[in-house]
Amino acid sequence: MPRLVLLTEGFTGRSFELKAERSTVGRLEDNSFQIPAPSVSGHHCELLLQGNDVVVKDLDSTNGTFINGEQVTEAKLTVGQSIRFGSVEARLEASAPTGATGKKLLDKTAVLPQGVKMNELEQGTQKIKTFDGNSAFKKKSNKTTWIFVAIGAVIVIAIIVTLVVVFASDK
């Protein structure tokens, strides 16, 4: 049985063996082969097994189905050719190799990228150098702040005195 192997990053290594006479590919869960990518339509295309041939039939997908870079509505897909569902690339391969016992051989395990380990964080710490007095980023002096506070206080006192005088003269 032929199988589709996804090549696009994020889906690399996922494969689907074409066992049924008719298989559907799309973003929704009710498809035979679900590809949860935004560029793949809900029901993107059908894959029809006709003897040893695989026929691809686009189901009016939004972003199209392409075989070897050429957009198709219905076409034959042969082993080794690439097929693209929206922006997700795949390749049709011959059936998976089997071992001497008839069991499928396991594919290589993909090494997943790992984050930073706690001990690496501690090793990478270093004391941040403080700016010296000649830096353009030195702390501004508090003189300016005190000047604005003093001017504000004088204005507030002047307003209070004016209000007291105005109300005292009205009586």
mmCIF file with all atom_site columns, C-alpha atoms in Angstrom:
data_model
loop_
_atom_site.group_PDB
_atom_site.id
_atom_site.type_symbol
_atom_site.label_atom_id
_atom_site.label_alt_id
_atom_site.label_comp_id
_atom_site.label_asym_id
_atom_site.label_entity_id
_atom_site.label_seq_id
_atom_site.pdbx_PDB_ins_code
_atom_site.Cartn_x
_atom_site.Cartn_y
_atom_site.Cartn_z
_atom_site.occupancy
_atom_site.B_iso_or_equiv
_atom_site.pdbx_formal_charge
_atom_site.auth_seq_id
_atom_site.auth_comp_id
_atom_site.auth_asym_id
_atom_site.auth_atom_id
_atom_site.pdbx_PDB_model_num
ATOM 1   C CA . MET A 1 1   ? 0.000   0.000   0.000   1.00 0.00 ? 1   MET A CA 1
ATOM 2   C CA . PRO A 1 2   ? 1.328   3.471   -0.818  1.00 0.00 ? 2   PRO A CA 1
ATOM 3   C CA . ARG A 1 3   ? 1.516   6.091   1.905   1.00 0.00 ? 3   ARG A CA 1
ATOM 4   C CA . LEU A 1 4   ? 1.638   9.862   2.177   1.00 0.00 ? 4   LEU A CA 1
ATOM 5   C CA . VAL A 1 5   ? 4.494   11.285  4.250   1.00 0.00 ? 5   VAL A CA 1
ATOM 6   C CA . LEU A 1 6   ? 4.230   14.902  5.395   1.00 0.00 ? 6   LEU A CA 1
ATOM 7   C CA . LEU A 1 7   ? 7.338   17.025  4.831   1.00 0.00 ? 7   LEU A CA 1
ATOM 8   C CA . THR A 1 8   ? 6.286   20.418  6.191   1.00 0.00 ? 8   THR A CA 1
ATOM 9   C CA . GLU A 1 9   ? 7.849   21.562  9.476   1.00 0.00 ? 9   GLU A CA 1
ATOM 10  C CA . GLY A 1 10  ? 5.537   20.871  12.375  1.00 0.00 ? 10  GLY A CA 1
ATOM 11  C CA . PHE A 1 11  ? 4.136   17.795  10.632  1.00 0.00 ? 11  PHE A CA 1
ATOM 12  C CA . THR A 1 12  ? 7.413   16.162  9.541   1.00 0.00 ? 12  THR A CA 1
ATOM 13  C CA . GLY A 1 13  ? 7.355   12.386  9.744   1.00 0.00 ? 13  GLY A CA 1
ATOM 14  C CA . ARG A 1 14  ? 3.580   12.014  10.013  1.00 0.00 ? 14  ARG A CA 1
ATOM 15  C CA . SER A 1 15  ? 2.348   9.533   7.469   1.00 0.00 ? 15  SER A CA 1
ATOM 16  C CA . PHE A 1 16  ? -0.873  7.969   6.287   1.00 0.00 ? 16  PHE A CA 1
ATOM 17  C CA . GLU A 1 17  ? -1.107  4.578   4.619   1.00 0.00 ? 17  GLU A CA 1
ATOM 18  C CA . LEU A 1 18  ? -3.632  4.486   1.781   1.00 0.00 ? 18  LEU A CA 1
ATOM 19  C CA . LYS A 1 19  ? -5.568  1.306   2.577   1.00 0.00 ? 19  LYS A CA 1
ATOM 20  C CA . ALA A 1 20  ? -9.120  2.262   1.654   1.00 0.00 ? 20  ALA A CA 1
ATOM 21  C CA . GLU A 1 21  ? -10.399 2.693   -1.877  1.00 0.00 ? 21  GLU A CA 1
ATOM 22  C CA . ARG A 1 22  ? -11.355 6.281   -1.006  1.00 0.00 ? 22  ARG A CA 1
ATOM 23  C CA . SER A 1 23  ? -9.589  8.449   1.599   1.00 0.00 ? 23  SER A CA 1
ATOM 24  C CA . THR A 1 24  ? -10.209 12.084  2.407   1.00 0.00 ? 24  THR A CA 1
ATOM 25  C CA . VAL A 1 25  ? -7.641  14.670  3.458   1.00 0.00 ? 25  VAL A CA 1
ATOM 26  C CA . GLY A 1 26  ? -8.551  17.823  5.363   1.00 0.00 ? 26  GLY A CA 1
ATOM 27  C CA . ARG A 1 27  ? -8.371  19.918  8.493   1.00 0.00 ? 27  ARG A CA 1
ATOM 28  C CA . LEU A 1 28  ? -11.495 18.478  10.169  1.00 0.00 ? 28  LEU A CA 1
ATOM 29  C CA . GLU A 1 29  ? -11.448 15.337  12.328  1.00 0.00 ? 29  GLU A CA 1
ATOM 30  C CA . ASP A 1 30  ? -13.918 13.404  10.149  1.00 0.00 ? 30  ASP A CA 1
ATOM 31  C CA . ASN A 1 31  ? -11.300 13.032  7.372   1.00 0.00 ? 31  ASN A CA 1
ATOM 32  C CA . SER A 1 32  ? -9.346  9.814   6.873   1.00 0.00 ? 32  SER A CA 1
ATOM 33  C CA . PHE A 1 33  ? -6.128  11.846  7.150   1.00 0.00 ? 33  PHE A CA 1
ATOM 34  C CA . GLN A 1 34  ? -6.477  14.964  9.284   1.00 0.00 ? 34  GLN A CA 1
ATOM 35  C CA . ILE A 1 35  ? -3.961  17.778  8.819   1.00 0.00 ? 35  ILE A CA 1
ATOM 36  C CA . PRO A 1 36  ? -4.730  20.486  11.402  1.00 0.00 ? 36  PRO A CA 1
ATOM 37  C CA . ALA A 1 37  ? -3.210  23.407  9.487   1.00 0.00 ? 37  ALA A CA 1
ATOM 38  C CA . PRO A 1 38  ? -4.996  26.688  8.697   1.00 0.00 ? 38  PRO A CA 1
ATOM 39  C CA . SER A 1 39  ? -4.099  26.535  4.980   1.00 0.00 ? 39  SER A CA 1
ATOM 40  C CA . VAL A 1 40  ? -5.761  23.114  4.605   1.00 0.00 ? 40  VAL A CA 1
ATOM 41  C CA . SER A 1 41  ? -9.510  23.205  3.914   1.00 0.00 ? 41  SER A CA 1
ATOM 42  C CA . GLY A 1 42  ? -11.959 21.316  6.121   1.00 0.00 ? 42  GLY A CA 1
ATOM 43  C CA . HIS A 1 43  ? -12.424 18.716  3.361   1.00 0.00 ? 43  HIS A CA 1
ATOM 44  C CA . HIS A 1 44  ? -9.485  19.424  1.058   1.00 0.00 ? 44  HIS A CA 1
ATOM 45  C CA . CYS A 1 45  ? -9.232  16.493  -1.358  1.00 0.00 ? 45  CYS A CA 1
ATOM 46  C CA . GLU A 1 46  ? -9.932  12.812  -1.985  1.00 0.00 ? 46  GLU A CA 1
ATOM 47  C CA . LEU A 1 47  ? -7.342  10.133  -2.665  1.00 0.00 ? 47  LEU A CA 1
ATOM 48  C CA . LEU A 1 48  ? -8.758  7.279   -4.744  1.00 0.00 ? 48  LEU A CA 1
ATOM 49  C CA . LEU A 1 49  ? -6.952  3.934   -5.049  1.00 0.00 ? 49  LEU A CA 1
ATOM 50  C CA . GLN A 1 50  ? -7.477  2.538   -8.544  1.00 0.00 ? 50  GLN A CA 1
ATOM 51  C CA . GLY A 1 51  ? -5.378  -0.609  -8.800  1.00 0.00 ? 51  GLY A CA 1
ATOM 52  C CA . ASN A 1 52  ? -1.782  0.541   -8.295  1.00 0.00 ? 52  ASN A CA 1
ATOM 53  C CA . ASP A 1 53  ? -2.649  4.153   -9.128  1.00 0.00 ? 53  ASP A CA 1
ATOM 54  C CA . VAL A 1 54  ? -3.589  6.949   -6.750  1.00 0.00 ? 54  VAL A CA 1
ATOM 55  C CA . VAL A 1 55  ? -5.930  9.577   -8.168  1.00 0.00 ? 55  VAL A CA 1
ATOM 56  C CA . VAL A 1 56  ? -6.153  12.929  -6.398  1.00 0.00 ? 56  VAL A CA 1
ATOM 57  C CA . LYS A 1 57  ? -9.408  14.853  -6.623  1.00 0.00 ? 57  LYS A CA 1
ATOM 58  C CA . ASP A 1 58  ? -9.547  18.389  -5.178  1.00 0.00 ? 58  ASP A CA 1
ATOM 59  C CA . LEU A 1 59  ? -12.792 19.109  -3.303  1.00 0.00 ? 59  LEU A CA 1
ATOM 60  C CA . ASP A 1 60  ? -12.952 22.821  -4.233  1.00 0.00 ? 60  ASP A CA 1
ATOM 61  C CA . SER A 1 61  ? -10.411 23.637  -1.535  1.00 0.00 ? 61  SER A CA 1
ATOM 62  C CA . THR A 1 62  ? -9.682  27.282  -0.789  1.00 0.00 ? 62  THR A CA 1
ATOM 63  C CA . ASN A 1 63  ? -5.893  27.116  -1.266  1.00 0.00 ? 63  ASN A CA 1
ATOM 64  C CA . GLY A 1 64  ? -5.781  24.358  -3.876  1.00 0.00 ? 64  GLY A CA 1
ATOM 65  C CA . THR A 1 65  ? -4.091  20.999  -4.323  1.00 0.00 ? 65  THR A CA 1
ATOM 66  C CA . PHE A 1 66  ? -0.756  20.889  -6.164  1.00 0.00 ? 66  PHE A CA 1
ATOM 67  C CA . ILE A 1 67  ? 1.226   17.969  -7.599  1.00 0.00 ? 67  ILE A CA 1
ATOM 68  C CA . ASN A 1 68  ? 4.884   18.835  -8.166  1.00 0.00 ? 68  ASN A CA 1
ATOM 69  C CA . GLY A 1 69  ? 3.989   22.524  -7.938  1.00 0.00 ? 69  GLY A CA 1
ATOM 70  C CA . GLU A 1 70  ? 1.172   22.408  -10.507 1.00 0.00 ? 70  GLU A CA 1
ATOM 71  C CA . GLN A 1 71  ? -2.401  23.031  -9.350  1.00 0.00 ? 71  GLN A CA 1
ATOM 72  C CA . VAL A 1 72  ? -4.758  20.149  -10.110 1.00 0.00 ? 72  VAL A CA 1
ATOM 73  C CA . THR A 1 73  ? -8.464  19.444  -9.790  1.00 0.00 ? 73  THR A CA 1
ATOM 74  C CA . GLU A 1 74  ? -8.067  15.747  -10.602 1.00 0.00 ? 74  GLU A CA 1
ATOM 75  C CA . ALA A 1 75  ? -4.816  13.988  -11.467 1.00 0.00 ? 75  ALA A CA 1
ATOM 76  C CA . LYS A 1 76  ? -2.807  10.809  -11.034 1.00 0.00 ? 76  LYS A CA 1
ATOM 77  C CA . LEU A 1 77  ? -0.201  10.842  -8.257  1.00 0.00 ? 77  LEU A CA 1
ATOM 78  C CA . THR A 1 78  ? 2.772   8.489   -8.612  1.00 0.00 ? 78  THR A CA 1
ATOM 79  C CA . VAL A 1 79  ? 5.321   7.289   -6.070  1.00 0.00 ? 79  VAL A CA 1
ATOM 80  C CA . GLY A 1 80  ? 7.992   9.923   -5.468  1.00 0.00 ? 80  GLY A CA 1
ATOM 81  C CA . GLN A 1 81  ? 5.847   12.874  -6.512  1.00 0.00 ? 81  GLN A CA 1
ATOM 82  C CA . SER A 1 82  ? 5.134   15.675  -4.085  1.00 0.00 ? 82  SER A CA 1
ATOM 83  C CA . ILE A 1 83  ? 1.643   16.867  -3.294  1.00 0.00 ? 83  ILE A CA 1
ATOM 84  C CA . ARG A 1 84  ? 0.742   20.077  -1.500  1.00 0.00 ? 84  ARG A CA 1
ATOM 85  C CA . PHE A 1 85  ? -2.476  20.733  0.407   1.00 0.00 ? 85  PHE A CA 1
ATOM 86  C CA . GLY A 1 86  ? -2.549  24.525  0.833   1.00 0.00 ? 86  GLY A CA 1
ATOM 87  C CA . SER A 1 87  ? 0.925   25.105  2.285   1.00 0.00 ? 87  SER A CA 1
ATOM 88  C CA . VAL A 1 88  ? 1.452   21.578  3.685   1.00 0.00 ? 88  VAL A CA 1
ATOM 89  C CA . GLU A 1 89  ? 3.825   19.497  1.561   1.00 0.00 ? 89  GLU A CA 1
ATOM 90  C CA . ALA A 1 90  ? 3.750   15.682  1.371   1.00 0.00 ? 90  ALA A CA 1
ATOM 91  C CA . ARG A 1 91  ? 5.276   12.946  -0.772  1.00 0.00 ? 91  ARG A CA 1
ATOM 92  C CA . LEU A 1 92  ? 3.757   9.689   -1.970  1.00 0.00 ? 92  LEU A CA 1
ATOM 93  C CA . GLU A 1 93  ? 5.985   6.769   -1.048  1.00 0.00 ? 93  GLU A CA 1
ATOM 94  C CA . ALA A 1 94  ? 5.800   3.058   -1.720  1.00 0.00 ? 94  ALA A CA 1
ATOM 95  C CA . SER A 1 95  ? 4.553   0.911   1.142   1.00 0.00 ? 95  SER A CA 1
ATOM 96  C CA . ALA A 1 96  ? 6.587   0.961   4.343   1.00 0.00 ? 96  ALA A CA 1
ATOM 97  C CA . PRO A 1 97  ? 9.476   -1.531  4.454   1.00 0.00 ? 97  PRO A CA 1
ATOM 98  C CA . THR A 1 98  ? 8.878   -4.675  6.476   1.00 0.00 ? 98  THR A CA 1
ATOM 99  C CA . GLY A 1 99  ? 11.352  -6.737  8.446   1.00 0.00 ? 99  GLY A CA 1
ATOM 100 C CA . ALA A 1 100 ? 12.031  -10.457 8.013   1.00 0.00 ? 100 ALA A CA 1
ATOM 101 C CA . THR A 1 101 ? 9.230   -11.275 10.451  1.00 0.00 ? 101 THR A CA 1
ATOM 102 C CA . GLY A 1 102 ? 6.724   -9.302  8.415   1.00 0.00 ? 102 GLY A CA 1
ATOM 103 C CA . LYS A 1 103 ? 6.394   -6.564  11.021  1.00 0.00 ? 103 LYS A CA 1
ATOM 104 C CA . LYS A 1 104 ? 6.867   -2.967  10.001  1.00 0.00 ? 104 LYS A CA 1
ATOM 105 C CA . LEU A 1 105 ? 10.202  -1.429  10.857  1.00 0.00 ? 105 LEU A CA 1
ATOM 106 C CA . LEU A 1 106 ? 9.938   1.596   13.087  1.00 0.00 ? 106 LEU A CA 1
ATOM 107 C CA . ASP A 1 107 ? 10.976  4.949   11.680  1.00 0.00 ? 107 ASP A CA 1
ATOM 108 C CA . LYS A 1 108 ? 13.810  6.806   13.366  1.00 0.00 ? 108 LYS A CA 1
ATOM 109 C CA . THR A 1 109 ? 12.808  8.682   16.473  1.00 0.00 ? 109 THR A CA 1
ATOM 110 C CA . ALA A 1 110 ? 12.723  12.404  15.886  1.00 0.00 ? 110 ALA A CA 1
ATOM 111 C CA . VAL A 1 111 ? 14.732  14.389  18.407  1.00 0.00 ? 111 VAL A CA 1
ATOM 112 C CA . LEU A 1 112 ? 12.563  17.188  19.747  1.00 0.00 ? 112 LEU A CA 1
ATOM 113 C CA . PRO A 1 113 ? 14.140  20.545  20.535  1.00 0.00 ? 113 PRO A CA 1
ATOM 114 C CA . GLN A 1 114 ? 14.411  21.126  24.257  1.00 0.00 ? 114 GLN A CA 1
ATOM 115 C CA . GLY A 1 115 ? 14.218  24.316  26.245  1.00 0.00 ? 115 GLY A CA 1
ATOM 116 C CA . VAL A 1 116 ? 16.814  25.611  28.650  1.00 0.00 ? 116 VAL A CA 1
ATOM 117 C CA . LYS A 1 117 ? 17.524  23.473  31.707  1.00 0.00 ? 117 LYS A CA 1
ATOM 118 C CA . MET A 1 118 ? 17.606  25.043  35.162  1.00 0.00 ? 118 MET A CA 1
ATOM 119 C CA . ASN A 1 119 ? 21.305  24.309  35.718  1.00 0.00 ? 119 ASN A CA 1
ATOM 120 C CA . GLU A 1 120 ? 22.114  26.006  32.393  1.00 0.00 ? 120 GLU A CA 1
ATOM 121 C CA . LEU A 1 121 ? 20.298  29.111  33.573  1.00 0.00 ? 121 LEU A CA 1
ATOM 122 C CA . GLU A 1 122 ? 22.421  29.258  36.716  1.00 0.00 ? 122 GLU A CA 1
ATOM 123 C CA . GLN A 1 123 ? 25.645  28.752  34.755  1.00 0.00 ? 123 GLN A CA 1
ATOM 124 C CA . GLY A 1 124 ? 24.766  31.545  32.364  1.00 0.00 ? 124 GLY A CA 1
ATOM 125 C CA . THR A 1 125 ? 24.138  34.170  35.018  1.00 0.00 ? 125 THR A CA 1
ATOM 126 C CA . GLN A 1 126 ? 26.581  36.985  35.346  1.00 0.00 ? 126 GLN A CA 1
ATOM 127 C CA . LYS A 1 127 ? 26.572  40.190  37.300  1.00 0.00 ? 127 LYS A CA 1
ATOM 128 C CA . ILE A 1 128 ? 25.408  43.154  35.283  1.00 0.00 ? 128 ILE A CA 1
ATOM 129 C CA . LYS A 1 129 ? 27.950  45.946  35.175  1.00 0.00 ? 129 LYS A CA 1
ATOM 130 C CA . THR A 1 130 ? 26.644  49.238  36.460  1.00 0.00 ? 130 THR A CA 1
ATOM 131 C CA . PHE A 1 131 ? 27.102  52.414  34.493  1.00 0.00 ? 131 PHE A CA 1
ATOM 132 C CA . ASP A 1 132 ? 29.906  54.680  35.584  1.00 0.00 ? 132 ASP A CA 1
ATOM 133 C CA . GLY A 1 133 ? 29.577  58.430  36.126  1.00 0.00 ? 133 GLY A CA 1
ATOM 134 C CA . ASN A 1 134 ? 30.446  59.206  32.488  1.00 0.00 ? 134 ASN A CA 1
ATOM 135 C CA . SER A 1 135 ? 27.523  57.289  31.051  1.00 0.00 ? 135 SER A CA 1
ATOM 136 C CA . ALA A 1 136 ? 24.867  58.989  28.969  1.00 0.00 ? 136 ALA A CA 1
ATOM 137 C CA . PHE A 1 137 ? 22.382  56.911  30.935  1.00 0.00 ? 137 PHE A CA 1
ATOM 138 C CA . LYS A 1 138 ? 23.327  58.077  34.412  1.00 0.00 ? 138 LYS A CA 1
ATOM 139 C CA . LYS A 1 139 ? 20.609  58.863  36.930  1.00 0.00 ? 139 LYS A CA 1
ATOM 140 C CA . LYS A 1 140 ? 19.365  62.416  36.778  1.00 0.00 ? 140 LYS A CA 1
ATOM 141 C CA . SER A 1 141 ? 19.879  64.543  39.866  1.00 0.00 ? 141 SER A CA 1
ATOM 142 C CA . ASN A 1 142 ? 16.999  65.262  42.196  1.00 0.00 ? 142 ASN A CA 1
ATOM 143 C CA . LYS A 1 143 ? 17.494  69.076  41.878  1.00 0.00 ? 143 LYS A CA 1
ATOM 144 C CA . THR A 1 144 ? 15.045  69.291  38.989  1.00 0.00 ? 144 THR A CA 1
ATOM 145 C CA . THR A 1 145 ? 12.435  67.312  40.872  1.00 0.00 ? 145 THR A CA 1
ATOM 146 C CA . TRP A 1 146 ? 12.750  69.532  43.961  1.00 0.00 ? 146 TRP A CA 1
ATOM 147 C CA . ILE A 1 147 ? 12.436  72.699  41.865  1.00 0.00 ? 147 ILE A CA 1
ATOM 148 C CA . PHE A 1 148 ? 9.145   71.470  40.364  1.00 0.00 ? 148 PHE A CA 1
ATOM 149 C CA . VAL A 1 149 ? 7.837   70.450  43.797  1.00 0.00 ? 149 VAL A CA 1
ATOM 150 C CA . ALA A 1 150 ? 8.729   73.884  45.255  1.00 0.00 ? 150 ALA A CA 1
ATOM 151 C CA . ILE A 1 151 ? 7.070   75.766  42.363  1.00 0.00 ? 151 ILE A CA 1
ATOM 152 C CA . GLY A 1 152 ? 3.968   73.582  42.712  1.00 0.00 ? 152 GLY A CA 1
ATOM 153 C CA . ALA A 1 153 ? 3.809   74.238  46.476  1.00 0.00 ? 153 ALA A CA 1
ATOM 154 C CA . VAL A 1 154 ? 4.093   78.020  45.946  1.00 0.00 ? 154 VAL A CA 1
ATOM 155 C CA . ILE A 1 155 ? 1.266   77.930  43.384  1.00 0.00 ? 155 ILE A CA 1
ATOM 156 C CA . VAL A 1 156 ? -0.993  75.893  45.703  1.00 0.00 ? 156 VAL A CA 1
ATOM 157 C CA . ILE A 1 157 ? -0.307  78.303  48.625  1.00 0.00 ? 157 ILE A CA 1
ATOM 158 C CA . ALA A 1 158 ? -1.015  81.324  46.380  1.00 0.00 ? 158 ALA A CA 1
ATOM 159 C CA . ILE A 1 159 ? -4.360  79.815  45.315  1.00 0.00 ? 159 ILE A CA 1
ATOM 160 C CA . ILE A 1 160 ? -5.348  79.116  48.942  1.00 0.00 ? 160 ILE A CA 1
ATOM 161 C CA . VAL A 1 161 ? -4.415  82.661  50.048  1.00 0.00 ? 161 VAL A CA 1
ATOM 162 C CA . THR A 1 162 ? -6.371  84.154  47.123  1.00 0.00 ? 162 THR A CA 1
ATOM 163 C CA . LEU A 1 163 ? -9.462  82.091  47.997  1.00 0.00 ? 163 LEU A CA 1
ATOM 164 C CA . VAL A 1 164 ? -9.241  83.086  51.679  1.00 0.00 ? 164 VAL A CA 1
ATOM 165 C CA . VAL A 1 165 ? -8.956  86.792  50.769  1.00 0.00 ? 165 VAL A CA 1
ATOM 166 C CA . VAL A 1 166 ? -11.875 86.616  48.301  1.00 0.00 ? 166 VAL A CA 1
ATOM 167 C CA . PHE A 1 167 ? -14.193 84.819  50.729  1.00 0.00 ? 167 PHE A CA 1
ATOM 168 C CA . ALA A 1 168 ? -13.143 87.054  53.662  1.00 0.00 ? 168 ALA A CA 1
ATOM 169 C CA . SER A 1 169 ? -13.969 90.245  51.695  1.00 0.00 ? 169 SER A CA 1
ATOM 170 C CA . ASP A 1 170 ? -17.454 88.943  50.742  1.00 0.00 ? 170 ASP A CA 1
ATOM 171 C CA . LYS A 1 171 ? -18.569 88.874  54.409  1.00 0.00 ? 171 LYS A CA 1
#
